[in-house]
């Protein structure tokens, strides 16, 4: 899937995942958060303010298949981006 259809399918997937986390009591802290290291699709805080959840959305037919689309380099970028988010938002 590419182009406008892929973009809108990705947005729909992000909204669906965000709604699921919110239903479970998480608070949305940021959407499409960008920094010098990259982007994190969704960031949530739990009821316990110490716990943050960083979410990368991969639209696919299954979780297993989506996981294959997440390469090591992207995982490292997400990790470094998460570190910068925590450093920039110490109150969360």
Short mmCIF file of N, CA and C in Angstrom, two decimals:
data_model
loop_
_atom_site.label_atom_id
_atom_site.label_comp_id
_atom_site.label_asym_id
_atom_site.label_seq_id
_atom_site.Cartn_x
_atom_site.Cartn_y
_atom_site.Cartn_z
N UNK A 1 0.86 -1.17 0.00
CA UNK A 1 0.00 0.00 0.00
C UNK A 1 0.90 1.23 0.00
N UNK A 2 0.59 2.17 -0.88
CA UNK A 2 1.43 3.36 -0.94
C UNK A 2 0.57 4.58 -1.23
N UNK A 3 1.20 5.73 -1.21
CA UNK A 3 0.52 6.97 -1.54
C UNK A 3 -0.52 7.36 -0.52
N UNK A 4 -1.55 8.04 -0.99
CA UNK A 4 -2.60 8.57 -0.12
C UNK A 4 -3.33 7.46 0.63
N UNK A 5 -3.59 6.34 -0.05
CA UNK A 5 -4.30 5.23 0.59
C UNK A 5 -3.49 4.69 1.77
N UNK A 6 -2.20 4.50 1.56
CA UNK A 6 -1.34 4.02 2.64
C UNK A 6 -1.25 5.00 3.80
N UNK A 7 -1.17 6.28 3.47
CA UNK A 7 -1.11 7.32 4.49
C UNK A 7 -2.37 7.30 5.36
N UNK A 8 -3.52 7.25 4.72
CA UNK A 8 -4.78 7.26 5.47
C UNK A 8 -5.01 5.96 6.23
N UNK A 9 -4.55 4.84 5.68
CA UNK A 9 -4.65 3.57 6.40
C UNK A 9 -3.78 3.61 7.65
N UNK A 10 -2.61 4.22 7.53
CA UNK A 10 -1.72 4.36 8.69
C UNK A 10 -2.33 5.25 9.77
N UNK A 11 -2.94 6.35 9.34
CA UNK A 11 -3.61 7.24 10.30
C UNK A 11 -4.75 6.52 11.01
N UNK A 12 -5.53 5.77 10.25
CA UNK A 12 -6.64 5.03 10.85
C UNK A 12 -6.12 4.02 11.87
N UNK A 13 -5.01 3.35 11.54
CA UNK A 13 -4.42 2.39 12.47
C UNK A 13 -3.94 3.10 13.74
N UNK A 14 -3.33 4.26 13.59
CA UNK A 14 -2.87 5.02 14.76
C UNK A 14 -4.04 5.41 15.65
N UNK A 15 -5.12 5.87 15.06
CA UNK A 15 -6.30 6.27 15.85
C UNK A 15 -6.90 5.07 16.57
N UNK A 16 -6.94 3.93 15.92
CA UNK A 16 -7.48 2.73 16.53
C UNK A 16 -6.63 2.29 17.73
N UNK A 17 -5.32 2.28 17.55
CA UNK A 17 -4.42 1.89 18.64
C UNK A 17 -4.51 2.90 19.78
N UNK A 18 -4.56 4.19 19.46
CA UNK A 18 -4.68 5.21 20.50
C UNK A 18 -5.95 5.01 21.31
N UNK A 19 -7.05 4.72 20.63
CA UNK A 19 -8.32 4.50 21.34
C UNK A 19 -8.23 3.30 22.28
N UNK A 20 -7.54 2.25 21.86
CA UNK A 20 -7.39 1.07 22.72
C UNK A 20 -6.59 1.39 23.98
N UNK A 21 -5.49 2.13 23.83
CA UNK A 21 -4.70 2.50 25.00
C UNK A 21 -5.50 3.41 25.94
N UNK A 22 -6.22 4.36 25.37
CA UNK A 22 -7.02 5.28 26.19
C UNK A 22 -8.11 4.52 26.94
N UNK A 23 -8.75 3.55 26.30
CA UNK A 23 -9.75 2.71 26.97
C UNK A 23 -9.16 1.98 28.16
N UNK A 24 -7.88 1.67 28.09
CA UNK A 24 -7.21 0.94 29.17
C UNK A 24 -6.62 1.87 30.23
N UNK A 25 -6.94 3.16 30.13
CA UNK A 25 -6.55 4.09 31.17
C UNK A 25 -5.26 4.85 30.94
N UNK A 26 -4.65 4.68 29.78
CA UNK A 26 -3.43 5.43 29.47
C UNK A 26 -3.80 6.82 28.99
N UNK A 27 -2.90 7.77 29.24
CA UNK A 27 -3.09 9.14 28.77
C UNK A 27 -2.16 9.39 27.59
N UNK A 28 -2.72 9.90 26.51
CA UNK A 28 -1.91 10.21 25.33
C UNK A 28 -1.05 11.43 25.62
N UNK A 29 0.25 11.27 25.47
CA UNK A 29 1.19 12.36 25.73
C UNK A 29 1.61 13.06 24.44
N UNK A 30 1.72 12.28 23.35
CA UNK A 30 2.16 12.88 22.08
C UNK A 30 1.80 11.95 20.92
N UNK A 31 1.53 12.58 19.78
CA UNK A 31 1.31 11.85 18.53
C UNK A 31 2.34 12.34 17.52
N UNK A 32 2.91 11.42 16.78
CA UNK A 32 3.91 11.77 15.75
C UNK A 32 4.97 12.71 16.31
N UNK A 33 5.51 12.34 17.48
CA UNK A 33 6.52 13.18 18.13
C UNK A 33 7.84 13.07 17.37
N UNK A 34 8.38 14.20 16.98
CA UNK A 34 9.61 14.23 16.18
C UNK A 34 10.75 14.89 16.93
N UNK A 35 11.93 14.38 16.64
CA UNK A 35 13.16 14.95 17.20
C UNK A 35 14.28 14.70 16.19
N UNK A 36 15.49 15.06 16.55
CA UNK A 36 16.62 14.89 15.64
C UNK A 36 16.88 13.42 15.31
N UNK A 37 16.52 12.52 16.21
CA UNK A 37 16.79 11.09 16.01
C UNK A 37 15.72 10.39 15.17
N UNK A 38 14.51 10.95 15.12
CA UNK A 38 13.45 10.29 14.37
C UNK A 38 12.08 10.68 14.89
N UNK A 39 11.13 9.76 14.74
CA UNK A 39 9.75 10.01 15.13
C UNK A 39 9.19 8.82 15.89
N UNK A 40 8.34 9.13 16.87
CA UNK A 40 7.61 8.09 17.59
C UNK A 40 6.14 8.34 17.32
N UNK A 41 5.44 7.30 16.87
CA UNK A 41 4.04 7.46 16.45
C UNK A 41 3.15 7.90 17.61
N UNK A 42 3.19 7.18 18.72
CA UNK A 42 2.34 7.49 19.87
C UNK A 42 3.13 7.32 21.15
N UNK A 43 2.88 8.22 22.10
CA UNK A 43 3.51 8.12 23.42
C UNK A 43 2.40 8.25 24.45
N UNK A 44 2.35 7.29 25.37
CA UNK A 44 1.34 7.26 26.42
C UNK A 44 1.99 7.23 27.79
N UNK A 45 1.26 7.73 28.78
CA UNK A 45 1.65 7.60 30.18
C UNK A 45 0.59 6.76 30.87
N UNK A 46 1.04 5.90 31.76
CA UNK A 46 0.09 5.08 32.52
C UNK A 46 -0.41 5.89 33.71
N UNK A 47 -1.26 5.26 34.52
CA UNK A 47 -1.73 5.91 35.75
C UNK A 47 -0.54 6.21 36.65
N UNK A 48 0.45 5.35 36.62
CA UNK A 48 1.70 5.58 37.34
C UNK A 48 2.54 6.51 36.48
N UNK A 49 2.82 7.73 36.91
CA UNK A 49 3.50 8.69 36.04
C UNK A 49 4.92 8.28 35.64
N UNK A 50 5.45 7.25 36.24
CA UNK A 50 6.80 6.82 35.89
C UNK A 50 6.80 6.00 34.61
N UNK A 51 5.70 5.33 34.30
CA UNK A 51 5.66 4.45 33.14
C UNK A 51 5.23 5.19 31.88
N UNK A 52 6.08 5.14 30.87
CA UNK A 52 5.75 5.68 29.55
C UNK A 52 5.75 4.52 28.56
N UNK A 53 4.87 4.59 27.58
CA UNK A 53 4.78 3.57 26.54
C UNK A 53 5.00 4.26 25.20
N UNK A 54 5.99 3.79 24.45
CA UNK A 54 6.32 4.34 23.14
C UNK A 54 5.84 3.34 22.09
N UNK A 55 4.98 3.80 21.18
CA UNK A 55 4.31 2.91 20.25
C UNK A 55 4.70 3.24 18.81
N UNK A 56 5.13 2.21 18.09
CA UNK A 56 5.39 2.31 16.66
C UNK A 56 4.28 1.55 15.95
N UNK A 57 3.57 2.21 15.06
CA UNK A 57 2.45 1.59 14.36
C UNK A 57 2.95 1.00 13.04
N UNK A 58 2.64 -0.27 12.83
CA UNK A 58 2.92 -0.95 11.57
C UNK A 58 1.64 -1.61 11.13
N UNK A 59 0.98 -1.05 10.13
CA UNK A 59 -0.28 -1.62 9.64
C UNK A 59 0.03 -2.88 8.85
N UNK A 60 -0.60 -3.98 9.27
CA UNK A 60 -0.38 -5.25 8.60
C UNK A 60 -1.54 -6.18 8.92
N UNK A 61 -1.53 -7.35 8.32
CA UNK A 61 -2.61 -8.32 8.55
C UNK A 61 -2.49 -9.03 9.89
N UNK A 62 -1.29 -9.03 10.47
CA UNK A 62 -1.10 -9.70 11.76
C UNK A 62 0.02 -9.00 12.52
N UNK A 63 0.05 -9.22 13.82
CA UNK A 63 1.12 -8.64 14.65
C UNK A 63 2.46 -9.23 14.25
N UNK A 64 2.48 -10.54 14.00
CA UNK A 64 3.74 -11.19 13.61
C UNK A 64 4.29 -10.61 12.31
N UNK A 65 3.41 -10.40 11.35
CA UNK A 65 3.85 -9.83 10.08
C UNK A 65 4.30 -8.38 10.25
N UNK A 66 3.58 -7.62 11.06
CA UNK A 66 3.96 -6.23 11.30
C UNK A 66 5.34 -6.15 11.96
N UNK A 67 5.61 -7.08 12.87
CA UNK A 67 6.91 -7.08 13.56
C UNK A 67 8.07 -7.29 12.60
N UNK A 68 7.83 -7.99 11.51
CA UNK A 68 8.91 -8.21 10.53
C UNK A 68 9.26 -6.93 9.79
N UNK A 69 8.40 -5.94 9.84
CA UNK A 69 8.65 -4.66 9.17
C UNK A 69 9.43 -3.68 10.05
N UNK A 70 9.75 -4.09 11.26
CA UNK A 70 10.49 -3.23 12.19
C UNK A 70 11.93 -3.74 12.24
N UNK A 71 12.83 -3.01 11.59
CA UNK A 71 14.22 -3.45 11.52
C UNK A 71 15.01 -2.94 12.73
N UNK A 72 16.19 -3.49 12.91
CA UNK A 72 17.04 -3.13 14.05
C UNK A 72 17.39 -1.64 14.04
N UNK A 73 17.68 -1.09 12.88
CA UNK A 73 18.03 0.33 12.80
C UNK A 73 16.86 1.20 13.26
N UNK A 74 15.64 0.81 12.87
CA UNK A 74 14.47 1.59 13.29
C UNK A 74 14.25 1.45 14.80
N UNK A 75 14.45 0.26 15.34
CA UNK A 75 14.33 0.08 16.79
C UNK A 75 15.31 0.97 17.53
N UNK A 76 16.52 1.08 17.01
CA UNK A 76 17.52 1.94 17.64
C UNK A 76 17.11 3.41 17.57
N UNK A 77 16.55 3.84 16.44
CA UNK A 77 16.09 5.23 16.31
C UNK A 77 14.95 5.51 17.29
N UNK A 78 14.05 4.57 17.44
CA UNK A 78 12.94 4.75 18.38
C UNK A 78 13.48 4.83 19.80
N UNK A 79 14.43 3.98 20.14
CA UNK A 79 15.02 3.99 21.49
C UNK A 79 15.70 5.34 21.76
N UNK A 80 16.49 5.81 20.80
CA UNK A 80 17.17 7.11 21.00
C UNK A 80 16.16 8.25 21.07
N UNK A 81 15.11 8.18 20.26
CA UNK A 81 14.06 9.20 20.31
C UNK A 81 13.35 9.18 21.65
N UNK A 82 13.08 7.98 22.18
CA UNK A 82 12.44 7.85 23.49
C UNK A 82 13.32 8.47 24.57
N UNK A 83 14.62 8.25 24.49
CA UNK A 83 15.53 8.86 25.46
C UNK A 83 15.44 10.38 25.41
N UNK A 84 15.38 10.95 24.21
CA UNK A 84 15.27 12.40 24.08
C UNK A 84 13.93 12.91 24.61
N UNK A 85 12.85 12.16 24.37
CA UNK A 85 11.54 12.56 24.89
C UNK A 85 11.59 12.63 26.41
N UNK A 86 12.14 11.61 27.04
CA UNK A 86 12.22 11.59 28.51
C UNK A 86 13.10 12.74 29.00
N UNK A 87 14.19 12.99 28.33
CA UNK A 87 15.08 14.10 28.74
C UNK A 87 14.39 15.45 28.59
N UNK A 88 13.57 15.60 27.53
CA UNK A 88 12.89 16.87 27.27
C UNK A 88 11.62 17.06 28.10
N UNK A 89 11.11 15.98 28.68
CA UNK A 89 9.85 16.02 29.44
C UNK A 89 10.03 15.33 30.80
N UNK A 90 10.87 15.87 31.65
CA UNK A 90 11.16 15.19 32.93
C UNK A 90 9.95 15.09 33.86
N UNK A 91 8.96 15.95 33.70
CA UNK A 91 7.79 15.94 34.57
C UNK A 91 6.87 14.78 34.27
N UNK A 92 7.00 14.13 33.15
CA UNK A 92 6.12 13.04 32.77
C UNK A 92 6.67 11.78 33.32
#
